[in-house]
Amino acid sequence: SEAWWSDDWSCFDYWRAPDWNRSFFDQFSDLIKSTPLLSLSVLHMENSEFNNCAGHLKNCYLCFDVDYLENCYYIGNSNHSTNCIDWELILESEYSYECFNCSESNSLFFCTDCSSSRDLLFCHGCTGCTNCLFCFNQYRKEYCINNIQYTSEEYAKKKNDIIMKQNYIEMRQYFN
C-alpha cells in the first residue's frame, strides 16, 4: 500500500499509444496486465496484517470488509467489535465465537441472528436474552434451555450437565 500511494511511480510510465490494427479489448487486457494494482485496501492498521477492505484495526488477522475491530480473527462484514473469532456480519459485539448476523451482544457462542444478548450458547433469533442454551426466537428471556425457563441455580446445573455429557459435535448436530 505504501508503494502504491507513494510518488515513486507515475501512471504515465505505463501509457501506450493505441494500435488501430488490434482490438480494443486485446490492448486493454495487455495494459491491465502490465500496470501495477493496489494489493490491499486498508487504512489505520496496528499489528494487523493479512486483512483487506479494512480500516481502524488493532491486533486483527484475516478480516475482510471490516472497520473498528480489536483482537479479532477470521471476521467478515463487521464493525465496532472486540475479542471475536470466526464471525460474519457482526456489529458492536465482544467476546464471542463462531456466530452469524449478531449485534450488540457479549459472550455469544455458535449463535445466529441474535441481538442485544449476553451469555448465549447455540441460540438462534434471540433478542435481549441472557444465559440461554439451545433457545430459538426468544425475546427478553433468561436462564432458558430449549425455550424452557429455569431458575438461575437449575439453569447452571442443567447447563453443566449438558456440557459435561455432550461434546461439541453432538451439541452442534442437536442445534442444527
PDB file of C-alpha atoms in Angstrom, residues 4-134:
ATOM      1  CA  TRP A   4       1.017   2.342  -4.390  1.00  0.00           C
ATOM      2  CA  TRP A   5       0.296   5.672  -2.703  1.00  0.00           C
ATOM      3  CA  SER A   6       3.871   6.958  -2.918  1.00  0.00           C
ATOM      4  CA  ASP A   7       5.210   9.321  -5.566  1.00  0.00           C
ATOM      5  CA  ASP A   8       7.880   6.812  -6.638  1.00  0.00           C
ATOM      6  CA  TRP A   9       5.973   5.826  -9.767  1.00  0.00           C
ATOM      7  CA  SER A  10       3.666   7.503 -12.236  1.00  0.00           C
ATOM      8  CA  CYS A  11       0.710   6.185 -14.179  1.00  0.00           C
ATOM      9  CA  PHE A  12       2.218   7.865 -17.235  1.00  0.00           C
ATOM     10  CA  ASP A  13       5.046   5.301 -17.130  1.00  0.00           C
ATOM     11  CA  TYR A  14       2.534   2.730 -18.391  1.00  0.00           C
ATOM     12  CA  TRP A  15       0.921   4.802 -21.131  1.00  0.00           C
ATOM     13  CA  ARG A  16       0.651   3.228 -24.576  1.00  0.00           C
ATOM     14  CA  ALA A  17      -0.329   4.608 -27.948  1.00  0.00           C
ATOM     15  CA  PRO A  18      -3.385   2.946 -29.468  1.00  0.00           C
ATOM     16  CA  ASP A  19      -2.723   0.279 -32.080  1.00  0.00           C
ATOM     17  CA  TRP A  20      -5.521   0.597 -34.642  1.00  0.00           C
ATOM     18  CA  ASN A  21      -4.735  -2.867 -36.059  1.00  0.00           C
ATOM     19  CA  ARG A  22      -5.595  -4.647 -32.776  1.00  0.00           C
ATOM     20  CA  SER A  23      -8.917  -4.872 -30.999  1.00  0.00           C
ATOM     21  CA  PHE A  24      -9.576  -2.570 -28.072  1.00  0.00           C
ATOM     22  CA  PHE A  25     -10.070  -5.464 -25.627  1.00  0.00           C
ATOM     23  CA  ASP A  26      -6.736  -7.100 -26.520  1.00  0.00           C
ATOM     24  CA  GLN A  27      -4.934  -3.820 -25.942  1.00  0.00           C
ATOM     25  CA  PHE A  28      -6.858  -3.172 -22.725  1.00  0.00           C
ATOM     26  CA  SER A  29      -6.003  -6.664 -21.452  1.00  0.00           C
ATOM     27  CA  ASP A  30      -2.300  -6.075 -22.111  1.00  0.00           C
ATOM     28  CA  LEU A  31      -2.460  -2.714 -20.352  1.00  0.00           C
ATOM     29  CA  ILE A  32      -4.141  -4.196 -17.256  1.00  0.00           C
ATOM     30  CA  LYS A  33      -1.550  -6.997 -17.083  1.00  0.00           C
ATOM     31  CA  SER A  34       1.372  -4.562 -17.186  1.00  0.00           C
ATOM     32  CA  THR A  35       0.009  -1.893 -14.812  1.00  0.00           C
ATOM     33  CA  PRO A  36       0.519  -2.054 -11.029  1.00  0.00           C
ATOM     34  CA  LEU A  37      -2.625  -2.704  -8.992  1.00  0.00           C
ATOM     35  CA  LEU A  38      -3.363  -1.838  -5.390  1.00  0.00           C
ATOM     36  CA  SER A  39      -2.857  -5.059  -3.441  1.00  0.00           C
ATOM     37  CA  LEU A  40      -4.807  -4.160  -0.318  1.00  0.00           C
ATOM     38  CA  SER A  41      -7.356  -1.584   0.638  1.00  0.00           C
ATOM     39  CA  VAL A  42      -6.508  -0.881   4.281  1.00  0.00           C
ATOM     40  CA  LEU A  43      -6.365   2.199   6.491  1.00  0.00           C
ATOM     41  CA  HIS A  44      -5.050   2.830  10.020  1.00  0.00           C
ATOM     42  CA  MET A  45      -3.836  -0.671  10.883  1.00  0.00           C
ATOM     43  CA  GLU A  46      -1.963  -1.549  14.067  1.00  0.00           C
ATOM     44  CA  ASN A  47      -0.385  -5.002  14.292  1.00  0.00           C
ATOM     45  CA  SER A  48      -2.942  -6.222  11.756  1.00  0.00           C
ATOM     46  CA  GLU A  49      -1.572  -7.938   8.690  1.00  0.00           C
ATOM     47  CA  PHE A  50      -3.362 -10.115   6.136  1.00  0.00           C
ATOM     48  CA  ASN A  51      -6.575  -8.071   6.195  1.00  0.00           C
ATOM     49  CA  ASN A  52      -8.289  -6.398   3.253  1.00  0.00           C
ATOM     50  CA  CYS A  53     -11.019  -3.799   2.697  1.00  0.00           C
ATOM     51  CA  ALA A  54     -10.473  -2.810   6.305  1.00  0.00           C
ATOM     52  CA  GLY A  55      -9.861   0.216   8.446  1.00  0.00           C
ATOM     53  CA  HIS A  56      -9.003   1.051  12.044  1.00  0.00           C
ATOM     54  CA  LEU A  57      -7.946  -2.460  13.111  1.00  0.00           C
ATOM     55  CA  LYS A  58      -5.780  -3.373  16.077  1.00  0.00           C
ATOM     56  CA  ASN A  59      -4.369  -6.886  16.579  1.00  0.00           C
ATOM     57  CA  CYS A  60      -6.578  -8.452  13.902  1.00  0.00           C
ATOM     58  CA  TYR A  61      -5.880 -11.291  11.458  1.00  0.00           C
ATOM     59  CA  LEU A  62      -7.612 -12.414   8.249  1.00  0.00           C
ATOM     60  CA  CYS A  63     -10.508  -9.974   8.407  1.00  0.00           C
ATOM     61  CA  PHE A  64     -12.310  -8.721   5.306  1.00  0.00           C
ATOM     62  CA  ASP A  65     -14.687  -5.801   4.769  1.00  0.00           C
ATOM     63  CA  VAL A  66     -14.446  -4.624   8.397  1.00  0.00           C
ATOM     64  CA  ASP A  67     -13.918  -1.441  10.409  1.00  0.00           C
ATOM     65  CA  TYR A  68     -13.021  -0.622  14.015  1.00  0.00           C
ATOM     66  CA  LEU A  69     -12.113  -4.103  15.287  1.00  0.00           C
ATOM     67  CA  GLU A  70      -9.706  -5.067  18.037  1.00  0.00           C
ATOM     68  CA  ASN A  71      -8.323  -8.542  18.805  1.00  0.00           C
ATOM     69  CA  CYS A  72     -10.494 -10.200  16.140  1.00  0.00           C
ATOM     70  CA  TYR A  73      -9.660 -13.120  13.857  1.00  0.00           C
ATOM     71  CA  TYR A  74     -11.367 -14.551  10.752  1.00  0.00           C
ATOM     72  CA  ILE A  75     -14.100 -11.898  10.593  1.00  0.00           C
ATOM     73  CA  GLY A  76     -16.124 -10.675   7.623  1.00  0.00           C
ATOM     74  CA  ASN A  77     -18.550  -7.809   7.005  1.00  0.00           C
ATOM     75  CA  SER A  78     -18.423  -6.474  10.548  1.00  0.00           C
ATOM     76  CA  ASN A  79     -17.529  -3.438  12.626  1.00  0.00           C
ATOM     77  CA  HIS A  80     -17.131  -1.935  16.099  1.00  0.00           C
ATOM     78  CA  SER A  81     -16.339  -5.240  17.864  1.00  0.00           C
ATOM     79  CA  THR A  82     -13.615  -6.666  20.098  1.00  0.00           C
ATOM     80  CA  ASN A  83     -12.273 -10.096  21.023  1.00  0.00           C
ATOM     81  CA  CYS A  84     -14.291 -12.081  18.468  1.00  0.00           C
ATOM     82  CA  ILE A  85     -13.324 -15.088  16.347  1.00  0.00           C
ATOM     83  CA  ASP A  86     -14.989 -16.692  13.307  1.00  0.00           C
ATOM     84  CA  TRP A  87     -17.787 -14.197  12.771  1.00  0.00           C
ATOM     85  CA  GLU A  88     -19.770 -12.964   9.814  1.00  0.00           C
ATOM     86  CA  LEU A  89     -21.985  -9.870   9.954  1.00  0.00           C
ATOM     87  CA  ILE A  90     -21.399  -8.586  13.479  1.00  0.00           C
ATOM     88  CA  LEU A  91     -21.955  -5.156  14.929  1.00  0.00           C
ATOM     89  CA  GLU A  92     -20.877  -3.822  18.319  1.00  0.00           C
ATOM     90  CA  SER A  93     -20.203  -7.200  19.956  1.00  0.00           C
ATOM     91  CA  GLU A  94     -17.456  -8.704  22.083  1.00  0.00           C
ATOM     92  CA  TYR A  95     -16.056 -11.951  23.489  1.00  0.00           C
ATOM     93  CA  SER A  96     -17.873 -14.188  21.028  1.00  0.00           C
ATOM     94  CA  TYR A  97     -17.058 -17.152  18.815  1.00  0.00           C
ATOM     95  CA  GLU A  98     -18.411 -18.615  15.576  1.00  0.00           C
ATOM     96  CA  CYS A  99     -21.585 -16.574  15.166  1.00  0.00           C
ATOM     97  CA  PHE A 100     -23.502 -15.156  12.208  1.00  0.00           C
ATOM     98  CA  ASN A 101     -25.525 -11.946  11.938  1.00  0.00           C
ATOM     99  CA  CYS A 102     -25.458 -10.890  15.599  1.00  0.00           C
ATOM    100  CA  SER A 103     -25.285  -7.397  17.068  1.00  0.00           C
ATOM    101  CA  GLU A 104     -24.807  -5.506  20.317  1.00  0.00           C
ATOM    102  CA  SER A 105     -24.031  -8.715  22.204  1.00  0.00           C
ATOM    103  CA  ASN A 106     -21.490 -10.165  24.606  1.00  0.00           C
ATOM    104  CA  SER A 107     -20.271 -13.756  25.061  1.00  0.00           C
ATOM    105  CA  LEU A 108     -22.163 -15.496  22.282  1.00  0.00           C
ATOM    106  CA  PHE A 109     -21.017 -18.907  21.107  1.00  0.00           C
ATOM    107  CA  PHE A 110     -22.345 -20.678  17.986  1.00  0.00           C
ATOM    108  CA  CYS A 111     -25.324 -18.292  17.623  1.00  0.00           C
ATOM    109  CA  THR A 112     -27.192 -16.899  14.629  1.00  0.00           C
ATOM    110  CA  ASP A 113     -29.427 -13.841  14.225  1.00  0.00           C
ATOM    111  CA  CYS A 114     -29.199 -12.728  17.868  1.00  0.00           C
ATOM    112  CA  SER A 115     -29.077  -9.163  19.168  1.00  0.00           C
ATOM    113  CA  SER A 116     -28.719  -7.263  22.439  1.00  0.00           C
ATOM    114  CA  SER A 117     -27.972 -10.522  24.268  1.00  0.00           C
ATOM    115  CA  ARG A 118     -25.397 -11.928  26.656  1.00  0.00           C
ATOM    116  CA  ASP A 119     -24.067 -15.406  27.512  1.00  0.00           C
ATOM    117  CA  LEU A 120     -25.828 -17.424  24.813  1.00  0.00           C
ATOM    118  CA  LEU A 121     -24.766 -20.845  23.588  1.00  0.00           C
ATOM    119  CA  PHE A 122     -26.233 -22.432  20.437  1.00  0.00           C
ATOM    120  CA  CYS A 123     -29.120 -19.961  20.098  1.00  0.00           C
ATOM    121  CA  HIS A 124     -30.994 -18.567  17.104  1.00  0.00           C
ATOM    122  CA  GLY A 125     -33.115 -15.445  16.772  1.00  0.00           C
ATOM    123  CA  CYS A 126     -32.854 -14.334  20.396  1.00  0.00           C
ATOM    124  CA  THR A 127     -33.207 -10.662  21.309  1.00  0.00           C
ATOM    125  CA  GLY A 128     -32.410  -9.213  24.717  1.00  0.00           C
ATOM    126  CA  CYS A 129     -31.742 -12.651  26.205  1.00  0.00           C
ATOM    127  CA  THR A 130     -29.301 -13.644  28.944  1.00  0.00           C
ATOM    128  CA  ASN A 131     -27.934 -17.067  29.929  1.00  0.00           C
ATOM    129  CA  CYS A 132     -29.666 -19.263  27.349  1.00  0.00           C
ATOM    130  CA  LEU A 133     -28.771 -22.593  25.752  1.00  0.00           C
ATOM    131  CA  PHE A 134     -30.403 -24.126  22.638  1.00  0.00           C
TER     132      PHE A 134
END
